PDB file of C-alpha atoms in Angstrom:
ATOM      1  CA  MET V 278     127.362  45.443 130.954  1.00 52.00           C
ATOM      2  CA  THR V 279     124.803  48.485 130.608  1.00 53.00           C
ATOM      3  CA  ASN V 280     122.970  50.011 133.611  1.00 59.00           C
ATOM      4  CA  PRO V 281     119.449  50.036 133.582  1.00 53.00           C
ATOM      5  CA  SER V 282     119.752  53.856 134.320  1.00 55.00           C
ATOM      6  CA  ASP V 283     121.687  54.329 131.140  1.00 53.00           C
ATOM      7  CA  GLN V 284     119.201  52.328 129.198  1.00 50.00           C
ATOM      8  CA  GLN V 285     116.771  54.807 130.157  1.00 51.00           C
ATOM      9  CA  LYS V 286     118.443  57.825 129.353  1.00 51.00           C
ATOM     10  CA  GLN V 287     119.445  56.231 126.020  1.00 49.00           C
ATOM     11  CA  GLY V 288     115.800  55.153 125.718  1.00 48.00           C
ATOM     12  CA  SER V 289     114.637  59.002 126.212  1.00 50.00           C
ATOM     13  CA  GLY V 290     117.061  60.035 123.400  1.00 59.00           C
ATOM     14  CA  HIS V 291     115.162  57.997 120.894  1.00 67.00           C
ATOM     15  CA  GLY V 292     111.507  59.170 120.938  1.00 75.00           C
ATOM     16  CA  GLN V 293     110.655  57.716 124.411  1.00 87.00           C
ATOM     17  CA  LEU V 294     108.944  60.241 126.489  1.00 87.00           C
ATOM     18  CA  GLU V 295     110.040  60.725 130.177  1.00 91.00           C
ATOM     19  CA  GLN V 296     107.630  58.942 132.639  1.00 88.00           C
ATOM     20  CA  THR V 297     107.099  62.175 134.567  1.00 90.00           C
ATOM     21  CA  ILE V 298     105.094  63.705 131.193  1.00 89.00           C
ATOM     22  CA  HIS V 299     101.776  64.302 131.514  1.00 88.00           C
ATOM     23  CA  THR V 300      99.780  62.222 128.711  1.00 85.00           C
ATOM     24  CA  ASP V 301      96.006  61.881 129.932  1.00 86.00           C
ATOM     25  CA  PHE V 302      93.949  65.104 129.245  1.00 90.00           C
ATOM     26  CA  LYS V 303      90.653  63.923 129.453  1.00 92.00           C
ATOM     27  CA  GLN V 304      90.046  66.150 132.669  1.00 90.00           C
ATOM     28  CA  ASP V 305      93.020  68.508 132.177  1.00 93.00           C
ATOM     29  CA  MET V 306      93.373  71.842 130.597  1.00 95.00           C
ATOM     30  CA  THR V 307      96.028  71.647 127.516  1.00 95.00           C
ATOM     31  CA  TYR V 308      98.287  73.976 126.298  1.00 94.00           C
ATOM     32  CA  GLY V 309      95.960  74.595 123.321  1.00 96.00           C
ATOM     33  CA  ASP V 310      92.801  74.893 125.564  1.00 95.00           C
ATOM     34  CA  TYR V 311      94.512  77.618 127.354  1.00 96.00           C
ATOM     35  CA  LEU V 312      95.892  79.699 124.491  1.00 96.00           C
ATOM     36  CA  GLN V 313      92.121  78.993 122.816  1.00 97.00           C
ATOM     37  CA  LEU V 314      94.306  77.746 119.935  1.00 97.00           C
ATOM     38  CA  ASP V 315      91.314  76.370 118.086  1.00 97.00           C
ATOM     39  CA  LYS V 316      89.962  79.893 117.586  1.00 97.00           C
ATOM     40  CA  VAL V 317      93.535  81.722 116.824  1.00 97.00           C
ATOM     41  CA  LEU V 318      94.614  79.344 114.364  1.00 97.00           C
ATOM     42  CA  SER V 319      90.972  79.099 112.624  1.00 97.00           C
ATOM     43  CA  SER V 320      91.081  82.934 112.068  1.00 97.00           C
ATOM     44  CA  GLN V 321      93.165  82.924 108.863  1.00 97.00           C
ATOM     45  CA  THR V 322      90.109  82.911 106.515  1.00 97.00           C
ATOM     46  CA  ARG V 323      91.651  83.589 102.765  1.00 97.00           C
ATOM     47  CA  LEU V 324      89.433  85.301 100.198  1.00 97.00           C
ATOM     48  CA  SER V 325      91.397  84.146  97.522  1.00 97.00           C
ATOM     49  CA  ASP V 326      93.240  81.112  96.285  1.00 96.00           C
ATOM     50  CA  HIS V 327      96.561  83.136  96.491  1.00 97.00           C
ATOM     51  CA  HIS V 328      99.392  81.286  98.470  1.00 97.00           C
ATOM     52  CA  ASP V 329     100.612  84.777  99.667  1.00 97.00           C
ATOM     53  CA  GLU V 330      97.376  86.013 100.998  1.00 97.00           C
ATOM     54  CA  MET V 331      97.967  83.834 104.104  1.00 98.00           C
ATOM     55  CA  LEU V 332     101.171  85.819 105.084  1.00 97.00           C
ATOM     56  CA  PHE V 333      99.206  89.111 104.700  1.00 97.00           C
ATOM     57  CA  ILE V 334      96.587  87.916 107.229  1.00 97.00           C
ATOM     58  CA  ILE V 335      98.973  86.411 109.597  1.00 98.00           C
ATOM     59  CA  ILE V 336     101.269  89.732 109.779  1.00 97.00           C
ATOM     60  CA  HIS V 337      98.354  91.983 110.517  1.00 97.00           C
ATOM     61  CA  GLN V 338      96.751  89.500 113.040  1.00 98.00           C
ATOM     62  CA  VAL V 339      99.922  89.353 114.957  1.00 98.00           C
ATOM     63  CA  SER V 340     100.479  93.042 114.898  1.00 97.00           C
ATOM     64  CA  GLU V 341      97.406  93.607 116.466  1.00 98.00           C
ATOM     65  CA  LEU V 342      98.099  91.119 119.144  1.00 98.00           C
ATOM     66  CA  TRP V 343     101.302  92.992 120.076  1.00 98.00           C
ATOM     67  CA  MET V 344      99.268  96.212 119.913  1.00 98.00           C
ATOM     68  CA  LYS V 345      96.575  94.934 122.381  1.00 98.00           C
ATOM     69  CA  GLN V 346      99.470  94.266 124.570  1.00 98.00           C
ATOM     70  CA  ILE V 347     100.944  97.540 124.199  1.00 98.00           C
ATOM     71  CA  LEU V 348      97.760  99.268 125.605  1.00 98.00           C
ATOM     72  CA  HIS V 349      97.617  96.572 128.227  1.00 98.00           C
ATOM     73  CA  GLU V 350     101.214  98.080 129.306  1.00 98.00           C
ATOM     74  CA  LEU V 351     100.484 101.666 128.353  1.00 98.00           C
ATOM     75  CA  SER V 352      97.302 101.512 130.355  1.00 98.00           C
ATOM     76  CA  ALA V 353      99.138 100.011 133.762  1.00 98.00           C
ATOM     77  CA  ALA V 354     101.809 102.448 133.310  1.00 98.00           C
ATOM     78  CA  MET V 355      99.410 105.441 132.998  1.00 98.00           C
ATOM     79  CA  THR V 356      97.798 104.369 136.282  1.00 98.00           C
ATOM     80  CA  SER V 357     101.564 103.882 137.925  1.00 98.00           C
ATOM     81  CA  ILE V 358     102.207 107.548 136.863  1.00 98.00           C
ATOM     82  CA  GLN V 359      98.975 109.235 137.996  1.00 96.00           C
ATOM     83  CA  GLU V 360      99.359 107.341 141.612  1.00 96.00           C
ATOM     84  CA  GLY V 361     103.074 109.169 141.648  1.00 95.00           C
ATOM     85  CA  GLN V 362     104.821 105.467 141.338  1.00 96.00           C
ATOM     86  CA  LEU V 363     107.074 106.195 138.096  1.00 97.00           C
ATOM     87  CA  GLU V 364     109.387 103.155 138.694  1.00 96.00           C
ATOM     88  CA  PRO V 365     106.863 100.544 138.068  1.00 97.00           C
ATOM     89  CA  ALA V 366     105.903 102.202 134.928  1.00 98.00           C
ATOM     90  CA  PHE V 367     109.703 101.997 133.839  1.00 98.00           C
ATOM     91  CA  LYS V 368     109.434  98.083 133.270  1.00 97.00           C
ATOM     92  CA  MET V 369     106.299  98.445 131.469  1.00 98.00           C
ATOM     93  CA  PHE V 370     107.781 100.973 129.365  1.00 98.00           C
ATOM     94  CA  SER V 371     110.627  98.743 128.467  1.00 98.00           C
ATOM     95  CA  ARG V 372     108.429  96.095 127.334  1.00 98.00           C
ATOM     96  CA  VAL V 373     106.320  98.423 125.144  1.00 98.00           C
ATOM     97  CA  SER V 374     109.744  99.279 123.332  1.00 98.00           C
ATOM     98  CA  ARG V 375     110.452  95.657 122.897  1.00 98.00           C
ATOM     99  CA  ILE V 376     107.544  94.987 121.397  1.00 98.00           C
ATOM    100  CA  GLN V 377     107.926  97.597 118.977  1.00 98.00           C
ATOM    101  CA  GLN V 378     110.921  96.351 117.718  1.00 97.00           C
ATOM    102  CA  GLN V 379     108.724  93.088 116.811  1.00 97.00           C
ATOM    103  CA  LEU V 380     106.337  95.237 114.970  1.00 97.00           C
ATOM    104  CA  ILE V 381     109.416  96.958 113.194  1.00 97.00           C
ATOM    105  CA  LYS V 382     110.595  94.014 112.207  1.00 97.00           C
ATOM    106  CA  SER V 383     107.286  92.450 111.055  1.00 96.00           C
ATOM    107  CA  TRP V 384     107.598  94.642 107.906  1.00 95.00           C
ATOM    108  CA  ASP V 385     110.643  93.025 106.856  1.00 95.00           C
ATOM    109  CA  VAL V 386     108.620  89.781 106.593  1.00 96.00           C
ATOM    110  CA  LEU V 387     105.977  91.488 104.709  1.00 95.00           C
ATOM    111  CA  SER V 388     108.064  93.225 102.293  1.00 95.00           C
ATOM    112  CA  THR V 389     108.950  89.965 100.652  1.00 96.00           C
ATOM    113  CA  LEU V 390     105.542  90.186  99.023  1.00 96.00           C
ATOM    114  CA  THR V 391     106.132  91.621  95.805  1.00 96.00           C
ATOM    115  CA  PRO V 392     103.607  93.890  93.824  1.00 95.00           C
ATOM    116  CA  ALA V 393     102.776  91.185  91.312  1.00 96.00           C
ATOM    117  CA  GLU V 394     101.699  88.847  94.377  1.00 96.00           C
ATOM    118  CA  TYR V 395      99.476  91.448  96.095  1.00 94.00           C
ATOM    119  CA  MET V 396      97.842  92.757  93.179  1.00 95.00           C
ATOM    120  CA  GLN V 397      96.616  88.656  92.739  1.00 96.00           C
ATOM    121  CA  PHE V 398      94.421  88.909  95.767  1.00 95.00           C
ATOM    122  CA  ARG V 399      94.336  93.215  96.738  1.00 95.00           C
ATOM    123  CA  ASP V 400      90.738  93.450  95.042  1.00 95.00           C
ATOM    124  CA  LYS V 401      89.342  90.923  97.672  1.00 95.00           C
ATOM    125  CA  LEU V 402      90.092  93.327 100.771  1.00 94.00           C
ATOM    126  CA  GLY V 403      87.424  95.667  99.588  1.00 94.00           C
ATOM    127  CA  HIS V 404      87.779  99.051 101.676  1.00 93.00           C
ATOM    128  CA  SER V 405      89.260  97.371 104.578  1.00 93.00           C
ATOM    129  CA  SER V 406      92.722  98.917 105.495  1.00 91.00           C
ATOM    130  CA  GLY V 407      95.214  99.243 108.475  1.00 90.00           C
ATOM    131  CA  PHE V 408      94.149 102.905 108.470  1.00 89.00           C
ATOM    132  CA  GLN V 409      91.014 101.216 110.127  1.00 93.00           C
ATOM    133  CA  SER V 410      93.000  99.835 112.855  1.00 95.00           C
ATOM    134  CA  TYR V 411      91.485 100.891 116.139  1.00 96.00           C
ATOM    135  CA  GLN V 412      94.196  99.607 118.353  1.00 97.00           C
ATOM    136  CA  ASN V 413      96.674 101.926 116.489  1.00 96.00           C
ATOM    137  CA  ARG V 414      94.593 104.645 117.072  1.00 96.00           C
ATOM    138  CA  LEU V 415      94.312 103.971 120.755  1.00 98.00           C
ATOM    139  CA  ILE V 416      98.095 103.881 120.853  1.00 98.00           C
ATOM    140  CA  GLU V 417      98.379 107.202 119.109  1.00 96.00           C
ATOM    141  CA  PHE V 418      95.799 108.830 121.608  1.00 97.00           C
ATOM    142  CA  THR V 419      97.239 107.377 124.505  1.00 97.00           C
ATOM    143  CA  LEU V 420     100.863 108.973 123.425  1.00 97.00           C
ATOM    144  CA  GLY V 421      99.276 112.215 122.417  1.00 96.00           C
ATOM    145  CA  TYR V 422      98.696 112.257 118.589  1.00 95.00           C
ATOM    146  CA  LYS V 423      94.589 113.138 118.848  1.00 96.00           C
ATOM    147  CA  ASN V 424      92.511 113.681 115.654  1.00 94.00           C
ATOM    148  CA  SER V 425      88.943 113.452 116.191  1.00 95.00           C
ATOM    149  CA  HIS V 426      88.062 113.518 112.322  1.00 94.00           C
ATOM    150  CA  VAL V 427      89.245 109.690 112.362  1.00 94.00           C
ATOM    151  CA  LEU V 428      86.156 108.585 114.768  1.00 96.00           C
ATOM    152  CA  ALA V 429      83.767 109.081 111.759  1.00 95.00           C
ATOM    153  CA  VAL V 430      85.487 105.720 110.389  1.00 95.00           C
ATOM    154  CA  TYR V 431      83.942 103.834 113.645  1.00 95.00           C
ATOM    155  CA  GLU V 432      80.458 105.366 113.626  1.00 96.00           C
ATOM    156  CA  HIS V 433      79.248 102.044 112.484  1.00 95.00           C
ATOM    157  CA  GLN V 434      80.541 100.473 115.647  1.00 96.00           C
ATOM    158  CA  PRO V 435      78.779 102.298 118.718  1.00 97.00           C
ATOM    159  CA  GLU V 436      81.055 100.838 121.686  1.00 97.00           C
ATOM    160  CA  LEU V 437      83.997 101.010 119.616  1.00 96.00           C
ATOM    161  CA  HIS V 438      83.445 104.642 118.654  1.00 97.00           C
ATOM    162  CA  GLY V 439      82.792 105.344 122.296  1.00 98.00           C
ATOM    163  CA  LEU V 440      86.122 103.898 123.654  1.00 97.00           C
ATOM    164  CA  LEU V 441      87.839 105.958 120.890  1.00 98.00           C
ATOM    165  CA  LYS V 442      86.228 108.928 121.907  1.00 98.00           C
ATOM    166  CA  GLN V 443      86.676 108.353 125.644  1.00 98.00           C
ATOM    167  CA  THR V 444      90.518 108.167 124.918  1.00 98.00           C
ATOM    168  CA  LEU V 445      90.595 110.947 122.803  1.00 98.00           C
ATOM    169  CA  GLU V 446      88.972 113.216 125.564  1.00 98.00           C
ATOM    170  CA  ALA V 447      91.261 111.759 128.424  1.00 98.00           C
ATOM    171  CA  PRO V 448      95.016 112.919 128.942  1.00 97.00           C
ATOM    172  CA  SER V 449      97.783 111.217 127.394  1.00 98.00           C
ATOM    173  CA  ILE V 450     100.574 109.355 128.793  1.00 98.00           C
ATOM    174  CA  TYR V 451     102.858 112.689 128.237  1.00 98.00           C
ATOM    175  CA  ASP V 452     100.215 114.703 130.016  1.00 98.00           C
ATOM    176  CA  ALA V 453     100.524 112.637 132.884  1.00 98.00           C
ATOM    177  CA  ALA V 454     104.206 113.054 132.754  1.00 98.00           C
ATOM    178  CA  ILE V 455     103.851 116.642 132.654  1.00 98.00           C
ATOM    179  CA  LYS V 456     101.587 116.782 135.464  1.00 98.00           C
ATOM    180  CA  ALA V 457     104.174 114.382 137.393  1.00 98.00           C
ATOM    181  CA  MET V 458     106.708 117.135 136.961  1.00 98.00           C
ATOM    182  CA  ALA V 459     104.510 119.843 138.383  1.00 98.00           C
ATOM    183  CA  GLU V 460     103.605 117.954 141.360  1.00 97.00           C
ATOM    184  CA  ARG V 461     107.250 117.556 141.874  1.00 96.00           C
ATOM    185  CA  GLY V 462     107.355 121.213 142.088  1.00 97.00           C
ATOM    186  CA  LEU V 463     108.516 122.373 138.790  1.00 98.00           C
ATOM    187  CA  PRO V 464     107.106 125.166 137.174  1.00 97.00           C
ATOM    188  CA  VAL V 465     104.637 124.259 134.238  1.00 98.00           C
ATOM    189  CA  ASP V 466     102.142 126.453 132.673  1.00 97.00           C
ATOM    190  CA  GLU V 467      98.637 125.777 133.980  1.00 96.00           C
ATOM    191  CA  ALA V 468      97.487 125.757 130.249  1.00 95.00           C
ATOM    192  CA  CYS V 469      99.395 122.706 129.976  1.00 96.00           C
ATOM    193  CA  LEU V 470      97.593 120.945 133.130  1.00 96.00           C
ATOM    194  CA  GLU V 471      94.475 121.834 132.500  1.00 95.00           C
ATOM    195  CA  ARG V 472      93.341 122.039 128.659  1.00 95.00           C
ATOM    196  CA  ASP V 473      91.329 120.346 126.105  1.00 96.00           C
ATOM    197  CA  TRP V 474      92.562 116.696 126.043  1.00 97.00           C
ATOM    198  CA  SER V 475      91.142 115.684 122.832  1.00 97.00           C
ATOM    199  CA  GLN V 476      93.665 118.318 120.898  1.00 94.00           C
ATOM    200  CA  SER V 477      96.826 117.076 120.100  1.00 91.00           C
ATOM    201  CA  TYR V 478      99.633 118.351 122.610  1.00 93.00           C
ATOM    202  CA  VAL V 479     101.634 121.408 121.521  1.00 94.00           C
ATOM    203  CA  ALA V 480     105.180 122.369 122.620  1.00 96.00           C
ATOM    204  CA  ASN V 481     105.379 124.510 125.565  1.00 97.00           C
ATOM    205  CA  GLU V 482     108.224 126.745 126.832  1.00 97.00           C
ATOM    206  CA  SER V 483     107.583 125.924 130.283  1.00 98.00           C
ATOM    207  CA  VAL V 484     107.439 122.253 129.710  1.00 98.00           C
ATOM    208  CA  GLU V 485     110.847 122.164 128.077  1.00 98.00           C
ATOM    209  CA  ARG V 486     112.326 124.393 130.874  1.00 98.00           C
ATOM    210  CA  ALA V 487     110.898 121.795 133.388  1.00 98.00           C
ATOM    211  CA  TRP V 488     112.624 118.829 131.311  1.00 98.00           C
ATOM    212  CA  LEU V 489     115.699 121.014 131.448  1.00 98.00           C
ATOM    213  CA  THR V 490     115.969 121.142 134.678  1.00 98.00           C
ATOM    214  CA  VAL V 491     115.380 117.319 135.354  1.00 98.00           C
ATOM    215  CA  TYR V 492     118.312 116.574 132.760  1.00 98.00           C
ATOM    216  CA  ARG V 493     120.803 119.197 134.560  1.00 98.00           C
ATOM    217  CA  ASP V 494     120.088 117.953 137.969  1.00 97.00           C
ATOM    218  CA  VAL V 495     119.577 114.133 137.339  1.00 97.00           C
ATOM    219  CA  ASN V 496     120.726 112.829 140.827  1.00 97.00           C
ATOM    220  CA  GLN V 497     117.458 114.958 142.159  1.00 97.00           C
ATOM    221  CA  TYR V 498     115.235 113.895 139.630  1.00 98.00           C
ATOM    222  CA  TRP V 499     116.533 110.571 138.591  1.00 97.00           C
ATOM    223  CA  ASP V 500     112.824 109.223 138.332  1.00 97.00           C
ATOM    224  CA  LEU V 501     111.759 111.676 136.201  1.00 98.00           C
ATOM    225  CA  TYR V 502     114.883 111.759 134.183  1.00 98.00           C
ATOM    226  CA  GLU V 503     114.080 107.958 133.410  1.00 98.00           C
ATOM    227  CA  LEU V 504     110.697 108.803 132.604  1.00 98.00           C
ATOM    228  CA  ALA V 505     111.537 111.061 129.937  1.00 98.00           C
ATOM    229  CA  GLU V 506     114.261 108.584 128.428  1.00 98.00           C
ATOM    230  CA  LYS V 507     111.693 105.583 128.195  1.00 98.00           C
ATOM    231  CA  LEU V 508     109.267 108.218 126.603  1.00 98.00           C
ATOM    232  CA  VAL V 509     112.132 109.067 124.054  1.00 98.00           C
ATOM    233  CA  ASP V 510     112.713 105.389 123.298  1.00 98.00           C
ATOM    234  CA  ILE V 511     109.068 104.831 122.581  1.00 98.00           C
ATOM    235  CA  ALA V 512     108.643 107.776 120.680  1.00 97.00           C
ATOM    236  CA  SER V 513     111.461 106.842 118.674  1.00 97.00           C
ATOM    237  CA  GLN V 514     110.728 103.341 117.722  1.00 97.00           C
ATOM    238  CA  GLN V 515     107.220 104.504 117.211  1.00 96.00           C
ATOM    239  CA  GLN V 516     108.484 106.596 114.372  1.00 96.00           C
ATOM    240  CA  GLN V 517     110.672 103.842 112.901  1.00 96.00           C
ATOM    241  CA  TRP V 518     107.670 101.903 112.896  1.00 95.00           C
ATOM    242  CA  ARG V 519     105.619 104.589 110.890  1.00 94.00           C
ATOM    243  CA  PHE V 520     108.689 104.623 108.515  1.00 93.00           C
ATOM    244  CA  ASN V 521     109.191 101.024 108.207  1.00 93.00           C
ATOM    245  CA  HIS V 522     105.369 101.015 107.042  1.00 92.00           C
ATOM    246  CA  MET V 523     105.653 103.742 104.771  1.00 93.00           C
ATOM    247  CA  THR V 524     108.465 102.294 102.819  1.00 94.00           C
ATOM    248  CA  THR V 525     106.954  98.964 102.935  1.00 93.00           C
ATOM    249  CA  VAL V 526     103.961  99.935 101.349  1.00 92.00           C
ATOM    250  CA  GLU V 527     105.481 101.844  98.798  1.00 93.00           C
ATOM    251  CA  ARG V 528     107.823  98.822  97.862  1.00 93.00           C
ATOM    252  CA  ILE V 529     104.398  96.888  97.327  1.00 92.00           C
ATOM    253  CA  ILE V 530     102.139  99.220  95.693  1.00 91.00           C
ATOM    254  CA  GLY V 531     104.016 102.319  95.041  1.00 92.00           C
ATOM    255  CA  GLN V 532     101.818 105.443  94.654  1.00 90.00           C
ATOM    256  CA  LYS V 533      98.444 104.036  94.486  1.00 91.00           C
ATOM    257  CA  PRO V 534      95.905 104.918  96.710  1.00 88.00           C
ATOM    258  CA  GLY V 535      95.008 102.736  99.843  1.00 87.00           C
ATOM    259  CA  THR V 536      92.286 100.367  99.968  1.00 89.00           C
ATOM    260  CA  GLY V 537      90.572 102.611 102.746  1.00 89.00           C
ATOM    261  CA  GLY V 538      90.827 105.487 100.425  1.00 87.00           C
ATOM    262  CA  SER V 539      93.573 107.594 101.976  1.00 89.00           C
ATOM    263  CA  SER V 540      96.517 108.715  99.330  1.00 87.00           C
ATOM    264  CA  GLY V 541      98.599 105.655 100.739  1.00 89.00           C
ATOM    265  CA  VAL V 542     102.430 106.584 100.942  1.00 91.00           C
ATOM    266  CA  GLY V 543     101.794 110.333 100.881  1.00 89.00           C
ATOM    267  CA  TYR V 544      99.404 109.976 103.938  1.00 87.00           C
ATOM    268  CA  LEU V 545     102.184 108.021 105.807  1.00 90.00           C
ATOM    269  CA  ARG V 546     104.679 110.304 104.739  1.00 91.00           C
ATOM    270  CA  ARG V 547     102.524 113.156 106.424  1.00 89.00           C
ATOM    271  CA  ALA V 548     102.364 111.301 109.524  1.00 87.00           C
ATOM    272  CA  LEU V 549     106.167 111.217 109.807  1.00 89.00           C
ATOM    273  CA  ASP V 550     106.208 114.968 110.157  1.00 88.00           C
ATOM    274  CA  HIS V 551     104.218 114.700 113.703  1.00 90.00           C
ATOM    275  CA  ARG V 552     106.900 114.509 116.391  1.00 92.00           C
ATOM    276  CA  PHE V 553     106.055 112.661 119.950  1.00 96.00           C
ATOM    277  CA  PHE V 554     106.959 114.487 123.169  1.00 97.00           C
ATOM    278  CA  PRO V 555     108.295 117.425 121.343  1.00 97.00           C
ATOM    279  CA  GLU V 556     110.096 119.062 124.160  1.00 98.00           C
ATOM    280  CA  LEU V 557     112.086 115.682 124.893  1.00 98.00           C
ATOM    281  CA  TRP V 558     113.771 116.178 121.410  1.00 97.00           C
ATOM    282  CA  SER V 559     114.434 120.105 121.576  1.00 97.00           C
ATOM    283  CA  LEU V 560     115.926 120.056 124.921  1.00 96.00           C
ATOM    284  CA  ARG V 561     119.040 118.182 123.423  1.00 96.00           C
ATOM    285  CA  THR V 562     119.905 121.123 121.565  1.00 96.00           C
ATOM    286  CA  GLN V 563     119.800 123.410 124.951  1.00 92.00           C
ATOM    287  CA  LEU V 564     121.635 121.103 126.912  1.00 91.00           C
TER     288      LEU V 564
END
């Protein structure tokens, strides 16, 4: 004889809902309501009838969402460092590194788009280009790679132009890290602590010496040491993202110019020459 409770278990295994599952949403918020999925999932508007344009749109939209989260984490990490609370920033930096891994892997998905397929809808993009991603610019500015010339791309959007200009002219997260070392008594040239923040950071010998002190006495400066290694993680992932971007573009369009007017692969290759947080790399030779 079958126990009623056994019958209930068997029934739940054949598509029946558990009795405690909520099904009346006339007055309650649903999962879709919370995430505003009606807006998110209706934002993939193809300009051609080509099947693969959907992939192209979704890859870039998802990347922009991840970039939004990166900026959210970097902003909070910057505040923590400026307030002298380094350890909370470590979790934020770890999350940024994990997100960067997702962005790096996204190029593998996009690389399934062949040149012949992309050419079927590329002309529909006009002059729109990933070069114009303002969130990517904000990430670069926040990490210390400054370039005032790119602001011209955003002059038609005053509010956005203002946000980019503000970030350009503010200290980067590496500037905050250097200041944190100085506040701990490590000697750093005044020129590194008060400078034109709108200029890309240039390696400084006093900063390298300060980081060397940190790395040679990890027990005394553990939090600064951990901060440095988290920054190296982010710098390494950012370079990997750039490299995968370049190789994916070359795989799909070869040496053609970008839709936004850049030289395409040539421009992306030159960007690889820039290194974030230079002393954190050069000190490894000195240790």
